[in-house]
């Protein structure tokens, strides 16, 4: 293998902070806002050109398992409602306007005093002799920069910071490494809400996915995902999720690039096919495809506690619970030859808790995780990975990081009562 030996060089330290959060998606924004609200000086580093991650760059448009969440998730919902930017479904899940979400999250960070840097990607990390994480290294238009902090939160989704800091992790199914497929979202318009309500996820009709699949099949454009979904956002604007990209690694840029381009091509083919049916679909067209493909599964970082399938089966509760998960096991097919939908692999679950310990890295001190890269096994991850839970995990990680940074200790050394009290105070911000 040919290699290029990069010459050593001095990297400027761009800033020092109490807390640095890497990744500005749902978990990362919540972590940064929560940390700043403890009084900690907080920096948020994000690789895309806006905050929100899969909510915005990924055009997800559909938030799951947020109905029982308090704190920052409830605040986001309330602020969306004040903007008229949310459409409730028949359950607790809902759609939202991604453009309004971008602005809302930026406002929350600004109000909390978070320093935000966009277009900055984590490329390395530095520890001291005692295994304490001291710096994160980024690449951006400003070049290579170092950022120092007392505490760090990895909210990159794929555990990029933790992996570069030397943390152990798991990826995919045990034994095979097969990961859940990726999906690219798109915004569509040109259809009337009353004419397509039977096909939308937030309508009142049963089996909308099956009905939409029948329409695509009729048009001769069978999708790679057998449960395509249409979501109404507002007025005549909708979002569609109808593809699976199988066998793609979330930590391989070449594979992600190929998956993104294949998915975009498929979405245009599916929408063009529906439009050819005429009638209610005659004006259907794509407004925009997402800049970021939806990654369901990346690295799962080893923490002080691992959330497991057994926890879900028992409905396990914890004294240091930071998130109550009600969403069930949701494993999208890892092998299209055995089906192109989703299911629970024949496993059962009950509502369960995620403890703070699952958010604290086991191999590096001064590092917490938030979102889908926390410590859990393959089955548990398929349940807690949705964004209603990511926000709640983020606010817990950020709160613990802020308190630890200000007190000169580690998150695992904090008294749980102090963390719980700080989390309860987040209610005051709503």
GROMACS .gro file of C-alpha atoms in nm:
model
  430
    1UNK     CA    1   0.000   0.000   0.000
    2UNK     CA    2   0.142   0.338  -0.100
    3UNK     CA    3   0.161   0.592   0.180
    4UNK     CA    4   0.245   0.958   0.213
    5UNK     CA    5   0.428   1.054   0.530
    6UNK     CA    6   0.290   1.387   0.641
    7UNK     CA    7   0.556   1.615   0.784
    8UNK     CA    8   0.505   1.716   1.146
    9UNK     CA    9   0.384   2.069   1.209
   10UNK     CA   10   0.253   2.289   1.484
   11UNK     CA   11  -0.125   2.323   1.498
   12UNK     CA   12  -0.268   2.646   1.639
   13UNK     CA   13  -0.506   2.617   1.932
   14UNK     CA   14  -0.812   2.804   1.811
   15UNK     CA   15  -0.981   2.831   2.150
   16UNK     CA   16  -1.017   2.679   2.494
   17UNK     CA   17  -1.352   2.610   2.657
   18UNK     CA   18  -1.508   2.438   2.952
   19UNK     CA   19  -1.700   2.204   2.722
   20UNK     CA   20  -1.660   2.120   2.355
   21UNK     CA   21  -1.937   1.936   2.174
   22UNK     CA   22  -1.854   1.768   1.844
   23UNK     CA   23  -2.152   1.724   1.611
   24UNK     CA   24  -2.441   1.970   1.584
   25UNK     CA   25  -2.728   1.730   1.524
   26UNK     CA   26  -3.023   1.681   1.762
   27UNK     CA   27  -2.803   1.532   2.035
   28UNK     CA   28  -2.521   1.781   1.987
   29UNK     CA   29  -2.734   2.094   1.994
   30UNK     CA   30  -2.909   1.970   2.308
   31UNK     CA   31  -2.573   1.890   2.469
   32UNK     CA   32  -2.428   2.231   2.384
   33UNK     CA   33  -2.732   2.425   2.503
   34UNK     CA   34  -2.753   2.222   2.825
   35UNK     CA   35  -2.383   2.265   2.898
   36UNK     CA   36  -2.401   2.640   2.839
   37UNK     CA   37  -2.703   2.668   3.067
   38UNK     CA   38  -2.495   2.529   3.357
   39UNK     CA   39  -2.269   2.832   3.312
   40UNK     CA   40  -1.995   2.644   3.127
   41UNK     CA   41  -1.823   2.813   2.834
   42UNK     CA   42  -1.927   2.591   2.543
   43UNK     CA   43  -1.812   2.544   2.184
   44UNK     CA   44  -2.013   2.345   1.928
   45UNK     CA   45  -1.830   2.210   1.621
   46UNK     CA   46  -2.039   2.097   1.322
   47UNK     CA   47  -1.930   1.962   0.985
   48UNK     CA   48  -2.226   2.083   0.778
   49UNK     CA   49  -2.342   2.435   0.697
   50UNK     CA   50  -2.629   2.437   0.946
   51UNK     CA   51  -2.722   2.290   1.282
   52UNK     CA   52  -2.963   1.999   1.312
   53UNK     CA   53  -2.781   1.713   1.141
   54UNK     CA   54  -3.030   1.455   1.019
   55UNK     CA   55  -3.317   1.691   1.118
   56UNK     CA   56  -3.202   1.956   0.870
   57UNK     CA   57  -2.914   1.854   0.642
   58UNK     CA   58  -3.079   1.513   0.630
   59UNK     CA   59  -3.438   1.648   0.585
   60UNK     CA   60  -3.566   1.376   0.819
   61UNK     CA   61  -3.886   1.575   0.884
   62UNK     CA   62  -4.027   1.312   1.125
   63UNK     CA   63  -3.948   1.295   1.498
   64UNK     CA   64  -4.006   0.971   1.688
   65UNK     CA   65  -4.032   0.902   2.064
   66UNK     CA   66  -4.054   1.265   2.172
   67UNK     CA   67  -4.399   1.255   2.332
   68UNK     CA   68  -4.282   1.166   2.683
   69UNK     CA   69  -3.971   1.384   2.682
   70UNK     CA   70  -3.926   1.694   2.895
   71UNK     CA   71  -3.656   1.959   2.896
   72UNK     CA   72  -3.502   2.063   2.566
   73UNK     CA   73  -3.712   1.828   2.351
   74UNK     CA   74  -4.031   1.977   2.495
   75UNK     CA   75  -3.883   2.324   2.442
   76UNK     CA   76  -3.811   2.251   2.076
   77UNK     CA   77  -4.170   2.130   2.029
   78UNK     CA   78  -4.314   2.440   2.196
   79UNK     CA   79  -4.099   2.670   1.984
   80UNK     CA   80  -4.194   2.487   1.664
   81UNK     CA   81  -4.559   2.528   1.757
   82UNK     CA   82  -4.517   2.901   1.813
   83UNK     CA   83  -4.380   2.924   1.458
   84UNK     CA   84  -4.658   2.708   1.312
   85UNK     CA   85  -4.381   2.473   1.195
   86UNK     CA   86  -4.506   2.139   1.332
   87UNK     CA   87  -4.781   1.902   1.222
   88UNK     CA   88  -4.895   1.648   1.480
   89UNK     CA   89  -4.973   1.293   1.370
   90UNK     CA   90  -5.238   1.067   1.518
   91UNK     CA   91  -4.979   0.944   1.769
   92UNK     CA   92  -4.702   1.131   1.948
   93UNK     CA   93  -4.472   1.144   1.643
   94UNK     CA   94  -4.482   1.454   1.425
   95UNK     CA   95  -4.345   1.631   1.119
   96UNK     CA   96  -4.174   1.969   1.116
   97UNK     CA   97  -4.043   2.231   0.875
   98UNK     CA   98  -3.667   2.168   0.835
   99UNK     CA   99  -3.587   2.528   0.740
  100UNK     CA  100  -3.759   2.661   1.050
  101UNK     CA  101  -3.574   2.398   1.254
  102UNK     CA  102  -3.239   2.532   1.132
  103UNK     CA  103  -3.319   2.882   1.250
  104UNK     CA  104  -3.472   2.765   1.577
  105UNK     CA  105  -3.162   2.563   1.676
  106UNK     CA  106  -2.929   2.849   1.590
  107UNK     CA  107  -3.141   3.082   1.806
  108UNK     CA  108  -3.131   2.839   2.100
  109UNK     CA  109  -2.753   2.818   2.081
  110UNK     CA  110  -2.716   3.194   2.051
  111UNK     CA  111  -2.948   3.256   2.346
  112UNK     CA  112  -2.754   3.009   2.560
  113UNK     CA  113  -2.420   3.166   2.469
  114UNK     CA  114  -2.284   2.868   2.272
  115UNK     CA  115  -2.000   2.946   2.031
  116UNK     CA  116  -2.084   2.766   1.704
  117UNK     CA  117  -1.839   2.678   1.427
  118UNK     CA  118  -1.988   2.531   1.111
  119UNK     CA  119  -1.800   2.357   0.828
  120UNK     CA  120  -1.551   2.207   1.077
  121UNK     CA  121  -1.496   1.830   1.080
  122UNK     CA  122  -1.329   1.629   1.357
  123UNK     CA  123  -1.013   1.460   1.227
  124UNK     CA  124  -0.809   1.377   1.538
  125UNK     CA  125  -0.791   1.391   1.915
  126UNK     CA  126  -0.517   1.427   2.176
  127UNK     CA  127  -0.490   1.277   2.526
  128UNK     CA  128  -0.244   1.333   2.807
  129UNK     CA  129  -0.040   1.065   2.985
  130UNK     CA  130  -0.326   0.990   3.224
  131UNK     CA  131  -0.567   0.900   2.935
  132UNK     CA  132  -0.753   1.230   2.980
  133UNK     CA  133  -0.886   1.378   2.656
  134UNK     CA  134  -0.743   1.725   2.616
  135UNK     CA  135  -0.793   1.839   2.258
  136UNK     CA  136  -0.994   1.778   1.946
  137UNK     CA  137  -0.844   1.854   1.605
  138UNK     CA  138  -1.059   1.986   1.319
  139UNK     CA  139  -1.014   2.064   0.951
  140UNK     CA  140  -1.198   2.355   0.790
  141UNK     CA  141  -1.144   2.652   0.560
  142UNK     CA  142  -0.923   2.784   0.841
  143UNK     CA  143  -0.699   2.480   0.805
  144UNK     CA  144  -0.609   2.238   1.080
  145UNK     CA  145  -0.697   2.369   1.427
  146UNK     CA  146  -0.686   2.237   1.782
  147UNK     CA  147  -0.953   2.301   2.043
  148UNK     CA  148  -0.892   2.239   2.412
  149UNK     CA  149  -1.151   2.181   2.684
  150UNK     CA  150  -1.204   2.033   3.027
  151UNK     CA  151  -1.484   1.804   2.901
  152UNK     CA  152  -1.590   1.679   2.559
  153UNK     CA  153  -1.914   1.539   2.419
  154UNK     CA  154  -1.913   1.317   2.110
  155UNK     CA  155  -2.243   1.376   1.931
  156UNK     CA  156  -2.112   1.296   1.583
  157UNK     CA  157  -2.352   1.003   1.541
  158UNK     CA  158  -2.074   0.772   1.427
  159UNK     CA  159  -1.852   0.821   1.731
  160UNK     CA  160  -1.581   0.996   1.529
  161UNK     CA  161  -1.424   1.179   1.823
  162UNK     CA  162  -1.428   0.875   2.052
  163UNK     CA  163  -1.275   0.651   1.787
  164UNK     CA  164  -0.996   0.898   1.718
  165UNK     CA  165  -0.933   0.924   2.090
  166UNK     CA  166  -0.875   0.547   2.104
  167UNK     CA  167  -1.205   0.422   2.246
  168UNK     CA  168  -1.318   0.067   2.174
  169UNK     CA  169  -1.639   0.032   1.978
  170UNK     CA  170  -1.874  -0.211   1.806
  171UNK     CA  171  -2.023  -0.180   1.459
  172UNK     CA  172  -2.313  -0.376   1.309
  173UNK     CA  173  -2.448  -0.717   1.394
  174UNK     CA  174  -2.234  -0.934   1.621
  175UNK     CA  175  -2.032  -1.179   1.414
  176UNK     CA  176  -2.116  -1.039   1.070
  177UNK     CA  177  -2.078  -0.663   1.114
  178UNK     CA  178  -2.385  -0.610   0.894
  179UNK     CA  179  -2.533  -0.268   0.963
  180UNK     CA  180  -2.882  -0.137   0.908
  181UNK     CA  181  -2.925   0.027   0.566
  182UNK     CA  182  -2.907   0.400   0.500
  183UNK     CA  183  -3.191   0.607   0.353
  184UNK     CA  184  -3.193   0.940   0.172
  185UNK     CA  185  -3.485   1.177   0.231
  186UNK     CA  186  -3.640   1.419  -0.017
  187UNK     CA  187  -3.889   1.704  -0.005
  188UNK     CA  188  -4.167   1.680  -0.266
  189UNK     CA  189  -4.453   1.904  -0.374
  190UNK     CA  190  -4.718   1.936  -0.645
  191UNK     CA  191  -4.979   1.716  -0.475
  192UNK     CA  192  -5.292   1.810  -0.281
  193UNK     CA  193  -5.304   1.708   0.087
  194UNK     CA  194  -5.667   1.597   0.070
  195UNK     CA  195  -5.600   1.375  -0.232
  196UNK     CA  196  -5.304   1.188  -0.085
  197UNK     CA  197  -5.400   1.170   0.283
  198UNK     CA  198  -5.449   0.793   0.263
  199UNK     CA  199  -5.080   0.758   0.174
  200UNK     CA  200  -4.933   0.983   0.446
  201UNK     CA  201  -4.789   0.874   0.780
  202UNK     CA  202  -4.957   1.159   0.968
  203UNK     CA  203  -5.300   1.097   0.817
  204UNK     CA  204  -5.588   0.906   0.973
  205UNK     CA  205  -5.586   0.607   0.739
  206UNK     CA  206  -5.440   0.263   0.814
  207UNK     CA  207  -5.145   0.108   0.628
  208UNK     CA  208  -5.030   0.420   0.440
  209UNK     CA  209  -4.695   0.257   0.362
  210UNK     CA  210  -4.863  -0.042   0.200
  211UNK     CA  211  -5.089   0.186  -0.002
  212UNK     CA  212  -4.794   0.392  -0.124
  213UNK     CA  213  -4.602   0.077  -0.218
  214UNK     CA  214  -4.902  -0.040  -0.423
  215UNK     CA  215  -4.897   0.289  -0.615
  216UNK     CA  216  -4.526   0.260  -0.687
  217UNK     CA  217  -4.564  -0.101  -0.795
  218UNK     CA  218  -4.850   0.000  -1.021
  219UNK     CA  219  -4.618   0.260  -1.177
  220UNK     CA  220  -4.353  -0.009  -1.232
  221UNK     CA  221  -4.098   0.147  -0.996
  222UNK     CA  222  -4.066  -0.091  -0.701
  223UNK     CA  223  -3.852   0.075  -0.430
  224UNK     CA  224  -3.553  -0.077  -0.252
  225UNK     CA  225  -3.744  -0.025   0.076
  226UNK     CA  226  -4.068  -0.218   0.097
  227UNK     CA  227  -4.232   0.027   0.338
  228UNK     CA  228  -4.202   0.366   0.162
  229UNK     CA  229  -4.330   0.658   0.366
  230UNK     CA  230  -4.484   0.994   0.275
  231UNK     CA  231  -4.505   1.267   0.539
  232UNK     CA  232  -4.700   1.589   0.513
  233UNK     CA  233  -4.503   1.883   0.651
  234UNK     CA  234  -4.718   2.190   0.585
  235UNK     CA  235  -4.948   2.320   0.312
  236UNK     CA  236  -4.849   2.127  -0.003
  237UNK     CA  237  -4.500   2.034   0.113
  238UNK     CA  238  -4.422   1.669   0.186
  239UNK     CA  239  -4.120   1.451   0.265
  240UNK     CA  240  -4.062   1.103   0.127
  241UNK     CA  241  -3.845   0.814   0.248
  242UNK     CA  242  -3.848   0.522   0.008
  243UNK     CA  243  -3.502   0.375  -0.034
  244UNK     CA  244  -3.256   0.146   0.143
  245UNK     CA  245  -2.883   0.138   0.078
  246UNK     CA  246  -2.765  -0.203   0.197
  247UNK     CA  247  -2.417  -0.310   0.299
  248UNK     CA  248  -2.278   0.041   0.338
  249UNK     CA  249  -2.029   0.127   0.612
  250UNK     CA  250  -2.093   0.450   0.799
  251UNK     CA  251  -1.718   0.495   0.844
  252UNK     CA  252  -1.616   0.463   0.477
  253UNK     CA  253  -1.642   0.788   0.278
  254UNK     CA  254  -1.631   0.612  -0.059
  255UNK     CA  255  -1.917   0.380   0.033
  256UNK     CA  256  -2.126   0.666   0.169
  257UNK     CA  257  -2.066   0.869  -0.148
  258UNK     CA  258  -2.180   0.582  -0.368
  259UNK     CA  259  -2.485   0.518  -0.150
  260UNK     CA  260  -2.587   0.884  -0.161
  261UNK     CA  261  -2.572   0.905  -0.539
  262UNK     CA  262  -2.753   0.573  -0.590
  263UNK     CA  263  -3.023   0.680  -0.345
  264UNK     CA  264  -3.072   1.018  -0.512
  265UNK     CA  265  -3.108   0.850  -0.851
  266UNK     CA  266  -3.363   0.605  -0.710
  267UNK     CA  267  -3.572   0.880  -0.548
  268UNK     CA  268  -3.599   1.064  -0.878
  269UNK     CA  269  -3.693   0.740  -1.052
  270UNK     CA  270  -3.966   0.665  -0.794
  271UNK     CA  271  -4.113   1.017  -0.805
  272UNK     CA  272  -4.101   1.026  -1.185
  273UNK     CA  273  -4.284   0.691  -1.191
  274UNK     CA  274  -4.558   0.809  -0.958
  275UNK     CA  275  -4.604   1.124  -1.166
  276UNK     CA  276  -4.661   0.912  -1.476
  277UNK     CA  277  -4.968   0.762  -1.307
  278UNK     CA  278  -5.138   1.099  -1.347
  279UNK     CA  279  -5.441   1.187  -1.139
  280UNK     CA  280  -5.345   1.281  -0.783
  281UNK     CA  281  -4.976   1.236  -0.870
  282UNK     CA  282  -4.970   1.437  -1.194
  283UNK     CA  283  -4.790   1.738  -1.046
  284UNK     CA  284  -4.559   1.550  -0.809
  285UNK     CA  285  -4.196   1.666  -0.821
  286UNK     CA  286  -3.887   1.672  -0.602
  287UNK     CA  287  -3.812   2.007  -0.440
  288UNK     CA  288  -3.484   1.895  -0.284
  289UNK     CA  289  -3.300   1.582  -0.184
  290UNK     CA  290  -3.106   1.583   0.141
  291UNK     CA  291  -2.743   1.689   0.159
  292UNK     CA  292  -2.679   1.412   0.412
  293UNK     CA  293  -2.792   1.053   0.372
  294UNK     CA  294  -2.966   0.910   0.677
  295UNK     CA  295  -2.729   0.676   0.862
  296UNK     CA  296  -2.908   0.445   1.101
  297UNK     CA  297  -2.603   0.279   1.245
  298UNK     CA  298  -2.240   0.374   1.298
  299UNK     CA  299  -1.997   0.304   1.581
  300UNK     CA  300  -2.133   0.214   1.925
  301UNK     CA  301  -1.871   0.339   2.172
  302UNK     CA  302  -1.783   0.132   2.480
  303UNK     CA  303  -1.911   0.305   2.791
  304UNK     CA  304  -1.918   0.243   3.164
  305UNK     CA  305  -2.248   0.063   3.105
  306UNK     CA  306  -2.383  -0.107   2.793
  307UNK     CA  307  -2.756  -0.098   2.716
  308UNK     CA  308  -2.848  -0.446   2.596
  309UNK     CA  309  -3.127  -0.652   2.447
  310UNK     CA  310  -3.181  -0.798   2.795
  311UNK     CA  311  -3.247  -0.449   2.933
  312UNK     CA  312  -3.521  -0.398   2.673
  313UNK     CA  313  -3.680  -0.734   2.743
  314UNK     CA  314  -3.693  -0.664   3.117
  315UNK     CA  315  -3.785  -0.297   3.087
  316UNK     CA  316  -3.488  -0.219   3.311
  317UNK     CA  317  -3.491   0.098   3.520
  318UNK     CA  318  -3.189   0.283   3.662
  319UNK     CA  319  -3.129   0.526   3.946
  320UNK     CA  320  -2.919   0.741   3.713
  321UNK     CA  321  -3.172   0.727   3.427
  322UNK     CA  322  -3.135   1.014   3.181
  323UNK     CA  323  -3.375   0.892   2.911
  324UNK     CA  324  -3.691   0.681   2.916
  325UNK     CA  325  -3.725   0.496   2.583
  326UNK     CA  326  -4.069   0.387   2.466
  327UNK     CA  327  -3.985   0.314   2.105
  328UNK     CA  328  -3.968  -0.055   2.024
  329UNK     CA  329  -3.707  -0.264   1.843
  330UNK     CA  330  -3.679  -0.135   1.486
  331UNK     CA  331  -3.425  -0.325   1.278
  332UNK     CA  332  -3.426  -0.235   0.910
  333UNK     CA  333  -3.324  -0.531   0.697
  334UNK     CA  334  -2.948  -0.584   0.682
  335UNK     CA  335  -2.985  -0.842   0.402
  336UNK     CA  336  -3.222  -0.759   0.113
  337UNK     CA  337  -3.237  -1.124   0.007
  338UNK     CA  338  -3.434  -1.190   0.325
  339UNK     CA  339  -3.669  -0.894   0.285
  340UNK     CA  340  -3.650  -0.520   0.228
  341UNK     CA  341  -3.853  -0.391   0.519
  342UNK     CA  342  -3.807  -0.369   0.894
  343UNK     CA  343  -3.899  -0.570   1.203
  344UNK     CA  344  -3.791  -0.675   1.550
  345UNK     CA  345  -3.605  -0.999   1.466
  346UNK     CA  346  -3.861  -1.182   1.678
  347UNK     CA  347  -3.750  -1.001   1.994
  348UNK     CA  348  -3.967  -0.818   2.246
  349UNK     CA  349  -3.917  -0.499   2.443
  350UNK     CA  350  -4.073  -0.290   2.718
  351UNK     CA  351  -4.015   0.078   2.801
  352UNK     CA  352  -3.669   0.104   2.959
  353UNK     CA  353  -3.414   0.353   3.088
  354UNK     CA  354  -3.078   0.465   2.954
  355UNK     CA  355  -2.843   0.540   3.245
  356UNK     CA  356  -2.586   0.820   3.249
  357UNK     CA  357  -2.314   0.552   3.270
  358UNK     CA  358  -2.392   0.448   2.910
  359UNK     CA  359  -2.302   0.802   2.802
  360UNK     CA  360  -1.957   0.802   2.970
  361UNK     CA  361  -1.665   0.661   2.772
  362UNK     CA  362  -1.492   0.365   2.935
  363UNK     CA  363  -1.150   0.403   2.774
  364UNK     CA  364  -1.090   0.778   2.784
  365UNK     CA  365  -1.154   1.023   3.067
  366UNK     CA  366  -1.331   1.353   3.011
  367UNK     CA  367  -1.548   1.221   2.725
  368UNK     CA  368  -1.922   1.163   2.706
  369UNK     CA  369  -2.133   1.039   2.415
  370UNK     CA  370  -2.483   1.142   2.311
  371UNK     CA  371  -2.717   1.008   2.043
  372UNK     CA  372  -2.685   0.684   1.853
  373UNK     CA  373  -2.311   0.640   1.933
  374UNK     CA  374  -2.368   0.571   2.305
  375UNK     CA  375  -2.281   0.235   2.460
  376UNK     CA  376  -2.531  -0.031   2.356
  377UNK     CA  377  -2.563  -0.356   2.164
  378UNK     CA  378  -2.705  -0.404   1.815
  379UNK     CA  379  -3.064  -0.473   1.923
  380UNK     CA  380  -3.086  -0.201   2.188
  381UNK     CA  381  -2.940   0.053   1.945
  382UNK     CA  382  -3.222  -0.013   1.699
  383UNK     CA  383  -3.462   0.118   1.962
  384UNK     CA  384  -3.288   0.415   2.125
  385UNK     CA  385  -3.135   0.555   1.803
  386UNK     CA  386  -3.436   0.774   1.712
  387UNK     CA  387  -3.405   1.148   1.758
  388UNK     CA  388  -3.653   1.207   2.040
  389UNK     CA  389  -3.417   1.000   2.253
  390UNK     CA  390  -3.105   1.162   2.103
  391UNK     CA  391  -3.213   1.505   2.229
  392UNK     CA  392  -3.274   1.376   2.579
  393UNK     CA  393  -2.939   1.197   2.587
  394UNK     CA  394  -2.775   1.514   2.460
  395UNK     CA  395  -2.915   1.732   2.735
  396UNK     CA  396  -2.795   1.480   2.996
  397UNK     CA  397  -2.445   1.457   2.849
  398UNK     CA  398  -2.418   1.834   2.820
  399UNK     CA  399  -2.543   1.893   3.172
  400UNK     CA  400  -2.301   1.639   3.320
  401UNK     CA  401  -2.016   1.781   3.112
  402UNK     CA  402  -2.090   2.137   3.222
  403UNK     CA  403  -2.114   2.049   3.591
  404UNK     CA  404  -1.797   1.839   3.578
  405UNK     CA  405  -1.602   2.107   3.390
  406UNK     CA  406  -1.698   2.378   3.637
  407UNK     CA  407  -1.621   2.162   3.941
  408UNK     CA  408  -1.291   2.027   3.808
  409UNK     CA  409  -1.399   1.665   3.823
  410UNK     CA  410  -1.519   1.386   3.593
  411UNK     CA  411  -1.885   1.313   3.516
  412UNK     CA  412  -1.872   0.973   3.689
  413UNK     CA  413  -1.753   1.145   4.008
  414UNK     CA  414  -2.049   1.383   4.029
  415UNK     CA  415  -2.329   1.320   4.276
  416UNK     CA  416  -2.635   1.201   4.086
  417UNK     CA  417  -2.856   1.436   4.287
  418UNK     CA  418  -2.666   1.735   4.148
  419UNK     CA  419  -2.709   1.615   3.789
  420UNK     CA  420  -3.078   1.540   3.843
  421UNK     CA  421  -3.132   1.883   3.995
  422UNK     CA  422  -2.964   2.053   3.698
  423UNK     CA  423  -3.171   1.851   3.452
  424UNK     CA  424  -3.489   1.950   3.632
  425UNK     CA  425  -3.390   2.317   3.600
  426UNK     CA  426  -3.403   2.282   3.220
  427UNK     CA  427  -3.781   2.290   3.258
  428UNK     CA  428  -3.752   2.659   3.347
  429UNK     CA  429  -3.626   2.746   2.998
  430UNK     CA  430  -3.935   2.625   2.811
   0.00000   0.00000   0.00000
